[in-house]
Amino acid sequence: MARITDLPPEIIESILWSIDHVRSLNAALRSCRRFYSFVQQSEEMATEILRRKISPAIWPYVAALEASFLCHDIPDVFLTLIEPCPDEPNARLGESDESHSESELYLEDLEEPLDDPEEYRDDAEEDIDDFDAKSSETRRYQRSFENERFRATRKLLEMLYDRPSVLADHFLSSVTIFDLHVMERRYDKFNFIATEFAEYAWSHLRENDDSLPREMTLSSAERDRFLRAIYRLEIFYHIFSVRQTRWLSVNHEFFLRHSPWENEQMFCIHHFLEMKFASATYDVFAHDVAFGKRKVDYLTFGTKNDSRQLWLSQGIEYICGVITQDNYESRKRKLEMAHSMHDANLNEVLFGLEEQMFSVDIWQGMVRLNLQDGDSFISTKEEVLSRVLCEEDKDYDLGPRESWIAANSGMSESEFESSGGFKHTNRAITLDNGLIVIKDIEDTAKVTVTQWLCVEKNGYFGFQHPSSGRYMGHDGNKSLRAKATELNNWELFTPREHPKGGYQLLSPYCMWSQALMVLCVDEDRKTVVRRNHGTTLWEFIKV
């Protein structure tokens, strides 16, 4: 019987090119020296096999995530690989020191001097000069390293969003087969997360609509959208792992490149992973003495749980590694070895992003707003909001865009975009048999009270039921009520003017927190509730 090594070279090459996975190609390389020589002669074979497996929409993010490891650990290598880049206008073989003087000066201004280590302060006098020299040299090296990391990160984001195909083609051409295999395993892992996330979301949809089919089927556009959010989240974890003032501008360049509904997708993935992480680590945090002494919070979700956010900051692959551990001890070791290495609190960033999303100054300075022929310069908040809502998602079905606008505006998309300003809906907050609800003004004859007396206390407003004297307030959670006879913390509100007209109504989260929650119309279109975010707009009518 003929051996496979006796096959003609053309047949062997055809077989290798038809392999579906990089891991299979790796196995083939180890099985036969002739296969190995064929792959060595065709360096792009492994890259093309992986490219066939991954959607073109996700391919640049695969490259960007791999590049983010270099940006964080060895930024000078990344800059050497990527500068100058093919197809880049006015690309040069190298850049002079003067070309970066402005950014480096910016970094120098924000650099905080390092404190001398405490243990050296009592050293003998003869060692001080030597220590000062070493300490100064260390500071210079660290400052230089941070400058390189800053430059590399900005370069990576600029290429990802402005020249994604150039980034992928140029960077992945230098990746080894072993690294491509690692990238394939990571993609398979993220693909599995996307499927799990979709099934979880589908189960919630079916709770409210039994007519939906039991089996969930993702379209290619939907899968790409989930995968894109997952890759963006992992890139965020790797790039923004250190909280420093200098990174705020890069932060803007990353999140404000996305439409608000795209950032919300990232948050949904993050919340889904947090739920899985909390479930997997509950036993360890609840029963381990060491974690108990550190007062690790294993119950609270979201921004207020800083300790859990630190573990989540280690990245999606780390989270999956913790979740997949099959016993108590291995999971504990995994938690002990990575805590506090990175610090990238996505909740904290996104909760503070709404104001920035509608900031005129930030939008004027964004790279993506370079003026084209016929474009107008953004100068007002109304123009910023118009630009945000006109930004179309790259997905053809536009589902997330329509959902986000409907959920955050308190009205339909057509009403929001056609009004040119806040649309008066003839609906008002009313008190009906002790319940705070939304009613049409035409139905006021059926409502006990249709007006509220506005009073002021400590810079906040309160709304009093004239006949009973009770104040509108909340129950400490999301529900509203009208029970208090005095204007206390839970009955305080503050209005915030919206760029499209009208006002958002905000209330303190609780008496010991400065966080504000937003009054929104609930999904039933009748109940008024408090939420962490939302854009239901209100008008005040003087009577």
Coordinates of C-alpha atoms in Angstrom, one line a residue, residues 34-476:
R34 CA 7.4 16.4 4.4
F35 CA 4.3 18.2 5.6
Y36 CA 6.4 20.4 7.7
S37 CA 8.6 21.4 4.8
F38 CA 5.5 22.2 2.7
V39 CA 4.1 24.5 5.4
Q40 CA 7.5 26.2 5.8
Q41 CA 7.5 27.0 2.1
S42 CA 4.0 28.5 2.3
E43 CA 4.1 30.8 5.3
E44 CA 0.6 32.2 4.8
M45 CA -1.1 28.8 4.9
A46 CA -1.9 28.8 8.6
T47 CA -3.1 32.4 8.5
E48 CA -5.4 31.7 5.6
I49 CA -6.9 28.6 7.4
L50 CA -7.7 30.7 10.4
R51 CA -9.1 33.5 8.2
R52 CA -11.5 31.1 6.5
K53 CA -12.9 30.2 9.9
I54 CA -13.4 33.7 11.2
S55 CA -15.9 36.3 9.8
P56 CA -14.3 39.2 8.0
A57 CA -16.1 41.5 10.4
I58 CA -14.3 39.9 13.4
W59 CA -10.9 39.4 11.8
P60 CA -9.5 42.9 12.6
Y61 CA -10.6 42.4 16.3
V62 CA -8.7 39.1 16.4
A63 CA -5.6 40.9 15.3
A64 CA -6.2 43.9 17.6
L65 CA -6.6 41.7 20.7
E66 CA -3.3 39.8 19.8
A67 CA -1.6 43.2 19.3
S68 CA -2.9 44.5 22.6
F69 CA -0.7 42.0 24.5
L70 CA 2.3 43.5 22.8
C71 CA 1.1 47.1 23.5
H72 CA 0.8 46.3 27.2
D73 CA 3.9 44.2 27.7
I74 CA 6.5 45.1 25.0
P75 CA 5.1 48.2 23.3
D76 CA 8.4 49.0 21.5
V77 CA 8.1 45.7 19.6
F78 CA 4.6 46.6 18.5
L79 CA 5.7 50.0 17.3
T80 CA 8.5 48.4 15.4
L81 CA 6.2 46.0 13.7
I82 CA 3.5 48.5 12.8
E83 CA 5.5 51.7 12.0
P84 CA 5.6 52.5 9.2
C85 CA 2.5 50.5 8.1
P86 CA 1.7 49.7 4.4
D87 CA -0.9 52.0 2.8
E88 CA -0.3 54.6 5.5
P89 CA -0.2 58.1 4.0
N90 CA 3.3 59.7 4.2
A91 CA 4.7 56.5 5.8
R92 CA 8.4 56.8 6.7
L93 CA 11.0 54.3 7.7
G94 CA 11.2 55.9 11.1
E95 CA 9.9 58.8 13.1
S96 CA 12.2 61.4 14.7
D97 CA 12.0 62.2 18.4
E98 CA 10.4 65.5 17.5
S99 CA 7.4 63.7 15.9
H100 CA 6.3 62.6 19.4
S101 CA 7.4 65.5 21.4
E102 CA 3.9 66.8 21.9
S103 CA 2.5 63.6 23.2
E104 CA 5.5 62.9 25.4
L105 CA 5.3 66.4 26.9
Y106 CA 1.7 65.6 27.7
L107 CA 2.7 62.5 29.4
E108 CA 5.5 64.2 31.3
D109 CA 3.0 66.8 32.6
L110 CA 0.8 64.0 34.0
E111 CA 3.5 61.8 35.3
E112 CA 3.5 61.5 39.1
P113 CA 6.9 61.0 40.7
L114 CA 7.5 57.6 42.3
D115 CA 8.0 57.5 46.0
D116 CA 11.3 56.1 47.2
P117 CA 10.8 52.6 48.7
E118 CA 10.3 52.8 52.5
E119 CA 12.9 50.2 53.3
Y120 CA 15.8 52.2 51.8
R121 CA 15.2 55.5 53.7
D122 CA 17.3 54.4 56.7
D123 CA 20.3 53.2 54.7
A124 CA 23.8 54.4 55.4
E125 CA 24.8 57.8 54.0
E126 CA 27.4 56.3 51.7
D127 CA 24.7 54.3 49.9
I128 CA 22.4 57.3 49.3
D129 CA 24.1 58.6 46.2
D130 CA 24.2 55.2 44.6
F131 CA 20.5 54.7 45.4
D132 CA 19.5 58.1 44.1
A133 CA 21.2 57.3 40.8
K134 CA 19.5 53.9 40.5
S135 CA 16.1 55.4 41.5
S136 CA 16.4 58.2 39.0
E137 CA 17.4 55.7 36.3
T138 CA 14.4 53.5 37.2
R139 CA 12.0 56.4 37.0
R140 CA 13.4 57.4 33.6
Y141 CA 13.0 53.9 32.4
Q142 CA 9.4 53.6 33.7
R143 CA 8.5 56.9 32.2
S144 CA 9.9 55.9 28.9
F145 CA 8.1 52.6 29.1
E146 CA 4.7 54.2 29.9
N147 CA 5.3 56.7 27.0
E148 CA 5.9 53.8 24.6
R149 CA 2.8 51.9 25.9
F150 CA 0.7 55.1 25.5
R151 CA 1.9 55.6 21.9
A152 CA 1.4 51.9 21.0
T153 CA -2.2 51.9 22.4
R154 CA -3.3 55.0 20.6
K155 CA -1.7 53.6 17.4
L156 CA -3.5 50.3 17.8
L157 CA -6.9 52.0 18.3
E158 CA -6.4 54.3 15.4
M159 CA -5.6 51.4 13.1
L160 CA -8.4 49.2 14.4
Y161 CA -11.1 51.8 13.7
D162 CA -9.7 53.7 10.8
R163 CA -7.7 51.0 8.9
P164 CA -8.9 47.6 10.2
S165 CA -7.9 45.6 7.2
V166 CA -4.4 47.1 7.2
L167 CA -3.9 46.3 10.8
A168 CA -5.0 42.6 10.3
D169 CA -3.0 42.1 7.1
H170 CA 0.1 43.7 8.4
F171 CA 0.2 42.4 12.0
L172 CA -1.0 38.8 11.4
S173 CA 1.5 38.2 8.6
S174 CA 4.2 38.0 11.3
V175 CA 2.4 35.7 13.7
T176 CA 3.7 32.2 14.2
I177 CA 1.7 29.0 13.7
F178 CA 1.8 28.4 17.5
D179 CA 0.3 31.9 18.2
L180 CA -2.3 31.4 15.5
H181 CA -3.3 28.1 17.3
V182 CA -3.7 30.1 20.5
M183 CA -5.8 32.7 18.7
E184 CA -8.0 29.9 17.3
R185 CA -8.6 28.4 20.7
R186 CA -9.5 31.9 22.0
Y187 CA -11.9 32.4 19.1
D188 CA -13.6 29.1 19.8
K189 CA -13.9 30.0 23.5
F190 CA -15.4 33.4 22.6
N191 CA -17.7 31.7 20.1
F192 CA -19.0 29.4 22.8
I193 CA -19.6 32.4 25.1
A194 CA -21.6 34.1 22.4
T195 CA -23.8 31.1 22.0
E196 CA -24.3 30.8 25.8
F197 CA -25.1 34.5 26.0
A198 CA -27.7 34.3 23.2
E199 CA -29.3 31.2 24.7
Y200 CA -29.6 33.1 28.1
A201 CA -31.1 36.1 26.4
W202 CA -33.5 33.9 24.4
S203 CA -34.7 32.2 27.6
H204 CA -35.7 35.6 29.0
L205 CA -37.5 36.5 25.8
R206 CA -39.5 33.3 25.9
E207 CA -40.6 34.1 29.5
N208 CA -42.6 37.0 28.1
D209 CA -43.6 35.4 24.8
D210 CA -44.5 31.7 24.8
S211 CA -45.1 31.9 21.0
L212 CA -41.4 32.1 20.4
P213 CA -39.7 28.8 19.2
R214 CA -37.8 26.8 21.8
E215 CA -34.7 26.5 19.7
M216 CA -32.6 29.6 19.3
T217 CA -30.8 30.2 16.0
L218 CA -28.3 33.0 15.5
S219 CA -27.9 34.7 12.2
S220 CA -24.4 35.4 11.0
A221 CA -24.9 39.1 11.7
E222 CA -26.1 38.5 15.2
R223 CA -23.2 36.2 16.0
D224 CA -20.8 38.7 14.6
R225 CA -22.4 41.4 16.8
F226 CA -22.0 39.3 19.9
L227 CA -18.4 38.3 19.0
R228 CA -17.5 41.9 18.3
A229 CA -18.7 42.9 21.8
I230 CA -16.8 40.1 23.4
Y231 CA -13.5 41.0 21.6
R232 CA -14.0 44.7 22.4
L233 CA -14.5 43.8 26.1
E234 CA -11.3 41.7 26.2
I235 CA -9.4 44.5 24.4
F236 CA -10.7 46.9 27.1
Y237 CA -9.5 44.6 29.9
H238 CA -6.0 44.4 28.4
I239 CA -5.5 48.0 27.4
F240 CA -7.1 49.8 30.3
S241 CA -5.7 47.7 33.1
V242 CA -4.2 50.7 35.0
R243 CA -6.2 53.7 36.2
Q244 CA -4.2 56.8 35.4
T245 CA -5.2 60.3 34.3
R246 CA -3.1 60.1 31.1
W247 CA -5.3 57.2 29.8
L248 CA -8.5 59.2 29.9
S249 CA -8.0 60.5 26.3
V250 CA -7.4 56.9 25.1
N251 CA -10.5 55.9 27.0
H252 CA -12.5 58.4 25.1
E253 CA -11.0 57.3 21.8
F254 CA -12.1 53.7 22.6
F255 CA -15.6 54.0 23.9
L256 CA -16.7 57.1 21.9
R257 CA -15.8 55.3 18.7
H258 CA -18.8 53.1 19.4
S259 CA -22.5 53.9 19.3
P260 CA -24.1 54.0 22.7
W261 CA -26.0 50.7 22.0
E262 CA -22.6 49.1 21.1
N263 CA -21.2 50.0 24.5
E264 CA -24.4 48.7 26.1
Q265 CA -23.7 45.3 24.3
M266 CA -20.3 45.2 26.0
F267 CA -21.9 45.9 29.3
C268 CA -24.4 43.1 28.8
I269 CA -21.6 40.6 28.0
H270 CA -19.8 41.8 31.1
H271 CA -22.9 41.4 33.3
F272 CA -23.4 37.9 31.9
L273 CA -19.8 36.9 32.7
E274 CA -20.1 38.5 36.2
M275 CA -23.2 36.3 36.9
K276 CA -21.3 33.1 35.9
F277 CA -18.2 34.2 37.8
A278 CA -20.3 34.9 41.0
S279 CA -22.0 31.5 40.8
A280 CA -18.7 29.7 40.3
T281 CA -16.8 31.4 43.1
Y282 CA -19.6 31.6 45.7
D283 CA -18.4 28.6 47.7
V284 CA -14.8 29.7 47.8
F285 CA -15.5 33.3 48.9
A286 CA -18.2 32.3 51.4
H287 CA -16.2 29.6 53.2
D288 CA -12.5 30.4 52.8
V289 CA -11.0 32.1 55.9
A290 CA -8.4 34.1 54.0
F291 CA -10.9 35.7 51.7
G292 CA -13.1 36.3 54.7
K293 CA -10.3 38.3 56.4
R294 CA -10.0 40.4 53.3
K295 CA -13.7 41.0 53.5
V296 CA -14.4 40.0 49.9
D297 CA -17.9 40.9 48.9
Y298 CA -19.5 37.9 47.1
L299 CA -23.1 39.1 47.1
T300 CA -23.2 42.6 45.6
F301 CA -23.3 43.0 41.8
G302 CA -22.0 45.8 39.7
T303 CA -19.9 48.9 40.4
K304 CA -20.2 48.8 44.2
N305 CA -18.4 45.5 44.4
D306 CA -14.8 46.7 43.8
S307 CA -13.2 43.3 44.8
R308 CA -15.2 41.3 42.2
Q309 CA -14.5 43.9 39.5
L310 CA -10.8 43.4 40.2
W311 CA -11.0 39.7 39.4
L312 CA -13.2 40.4 36.3
S313 CA -10.5 42.9 35.1
Q314 CA -8.1 40.0 34.5
G315 CA -10.0 39.3 31.3
I316 CA -12.5 36.9 29.7
E317 CA -10.0 34.1 29.4
Y318 CA -9.1 34.3 33.1
I319 CA -12.9 34.3 34.0
C320 CA -13.4 31.2 31.8
G321 CA -10.4 29.6 33.5
V322 CA -12.0 30.2 36.9
I323 CA -15.4 29.0 35.9
T324 CA -14.1 25.8 34.3
Q325 CA -12.1 24.6 37.3
D326 CA -13.7 21.4 38.6
N327 CA -12.9 21.5 42.3
Y328 CA -12.7 23.9 45.2
E329 CA -8.9 23.9 45.6
S330 CA -8.0 24.6 42.0
R331 CA -10.6 27.4 41.8
K332 CA -9.2 28.9 45.0
R333 CA -5.6 28.8 43.6
K334 CA -6.8 30.5 40.4
L335 CA -8.4 33.3 42.4
E336 CA -5.4 33.8 44.6
M337 CA -2.8 34.0 41.8
A338 CA -4.4 36.8 39.8
H339 CA -6.1 39.2 42.3
S340 CA -5.2 42.9 41.8
M341 CA -2.9 42.3 38.9
H342 CA -5.1 44.5 36.7
D343 CA -7.7 47.1 37.5
A344 CA -10.2 47.9 34.7
N345 CA -13.7 48.6 36.1
L346 CA -16.0 48.5 33.1
N347 CA -19.1 49.4 35.2
E348 CA -17.5 52.5 36.5
V349 CA -16.3 53.6 33.1
L350 CA -19.7 53.1 31.4
F351 CA -21.7 54.7 34.1
G352 CA -19.7 57.8 33.7
L353 CA -19.8 57.8 29.9
E354 CA -23.2 59.2 29.3
E355 CA -22.2 62.8 30.1
Q356 CA -19.1 62.4 27.9
M357 CA -21.2 60.9 25.1
F358 CA -23.0 64.2 24.8
S359 CA -20.0 66.5 25.5
V360 CA -19.4 69.0 22.8
D361 CA -15.7 69.4 23.7
I362 CA -15.0 65.7 23.5
W363 CA -16.8 65.2 20.3
Q364 CA -15.0 68.2 18.7
G365 CA -11.7 66.6 19.6
M366 CA -12.5 63.0 18.4
V367 CA -10.5 61.6 15.6
R368 CA -13.6 60.2 13.9
L369 CA -15.1 63.7 13.5
N370 CA -12.4 65.0 11.2
L371 CA -14.4 67.2 8.9
Q372 CA -15.2 66.0 5.4
D373 CA -16.5 68.0 2.5
G374 CA -20.0 69.2 3.3
D375 CA -19.8 68.4 7.0
S376 CA -20.7 71.0 9.6
F377 CA -18.7 71.6 12.7
I378 CA -20.3 70.4 15.9
S379 CA -20.9 73.4 18.3
T380 CA -24.0 72.6 20.3
K381 CA -25.4 69.7 22.4
E382 CA -28.3 69.3 20.1
E383 CA -25.9 68.7 17.2
V384 CA -24.0 66.1 19.3
L385 CA -27.3 64.2 20.1
S386 CA -28.3 64.4 16.5
R387 CA -24.9 62.9 15.4
V388 CA -25.2 60.1 18.0
L389 CA -28.7 59.1 16.9
C390 CA -27.7 59.3 13.3
E391 CA -24.8 57.0 13.8
E392 CA -25.9 53.7 12.2
D393 CA -24.7 50.4 13.5
K394 CA -22.6 48.3 11.1
D395 CA -25.2 45.6 11.3
Y396 CA -27.9 45.7 8.6
D397 CA -30.9 44.7 10.8
L398 CA -30.3 47.7 13.1
G399 CA -32.0 45.9 16.0
P400 CA -29.8 47.1 18.8
R401 CA -30.0 50.7 17.6
E402 CA -33.8 50.7 17.5
S403 CA -34.0 49.0 20.9
W404 CA -31.6 51.4 22.5
I405 CA -33.4 54.5 21.2
A406 CA -36.8 53.2 22.3
A407 CA -35.5 52.2 25.7
N408 CA -33.7 55.4 26.4
S409 CA -36.0 58.0 24.9
G410 CA -39.3 56.8 26.4
M411 CA -40.9 57.0 22.9
S412 CA -40.6 55.3 19.6
E413 CA -37.7 56.0 17.3
S414 CA -39.9 57.7 14.7
E415 CA -41.3 60.0 17.3
F416 CA -37.8 60.8 18.6
E417 CA -36.1 61.5 15.3
S418 CA -39.0 63.3 13.6
S419 CA -39.8 65.7 16.4
G420 CA -36.6 67.8 16.2
G421 CA -37.1 68.4 19.9
F422 CA -38.8 66.9 22.9
K423 CA -42.2 65.6 21.9
H424 CA -45.1 66.4 24.2
T425 CA -47.1 63.2 24.7
N426 CA -50.1 64.5 26.7
R427 CA -49.2 62.0 29.4
A428 CA -48.5 62.9 33.0
I429 CA -47.4 61.5 36.4
T430 CA -50.6 61.0 38.4
L431 CA -51.8 59.5 41.6
D432 CA -54.5 56.9 41.1
N433 CA -55.8 55.2 44.2
G434 CA -52.5 55.5 46.0
L435 CA -50.5 54.4 43.0
I436 CA -48.1 56.6 41.0
V437 CA -48.8 55.9 37.4
I438 CA -48.7 57.5 33.9
K439 CA -52.1 58.7 32.6
D440 CA -53.3 60.5 29.5
I441 CA -54.3 64.0 30.4
E442 CA -57.6 63.4 28.7
D443 CA -58.3 60.7 31.3
T444 CA -57.7 63.1 34.3
A445 CA -61.4 63.0 35.2
K446 CA -60.8 59.4 36.4
V447 CA -57.7 60.3 38.3
T448 CA -57.8 61.4 42.0
V449 CA -55.0 63.9 41.7
T450 CA -53.4 65.2 38.5
Q451 CA -51.2 68.0 39.9
W452 CA -48.2 68.1 42.2
L453 CA -47.0 70.9 44.4
C454 CA -43.3 71.5 43.8
V455 CA -41.3 72.4 47.0
E456 CA -37.5 72.8 47.5
K457 CA -35.1 71.5 50.1
N458 CA -31.3 71.7 50.2
G459 CA -31.1 72.3 46.4
Y460 CA -33.4 69.3 45.7
F461 CA -37.1 69.4 44.7
G462 CA -40.0 67.4 46.2
F463 CA -43.5 66.8 44.7
Q464 CA -46.4 66.9 47.2
H465 CA -49.8 65.5 46.8
P466 CA -51.9 68.6 47.6
S467 CA -54.9 67.0 49.2
S468 CA -53.2 64.3 51.4
G469 CA -50.0 66.2 51.9
R470 CA -47.9 63.1 51.1
Y471 CA -44.7 63.3 49.0
M472 CA -43.7 61.3 45.9
G473 CA -40.8 59.1 46.8
H474 CA -39.2 55.7 46.4
D475 CA -39.0 52.5 48.5
G476 CA -35.2 52.3 48.5

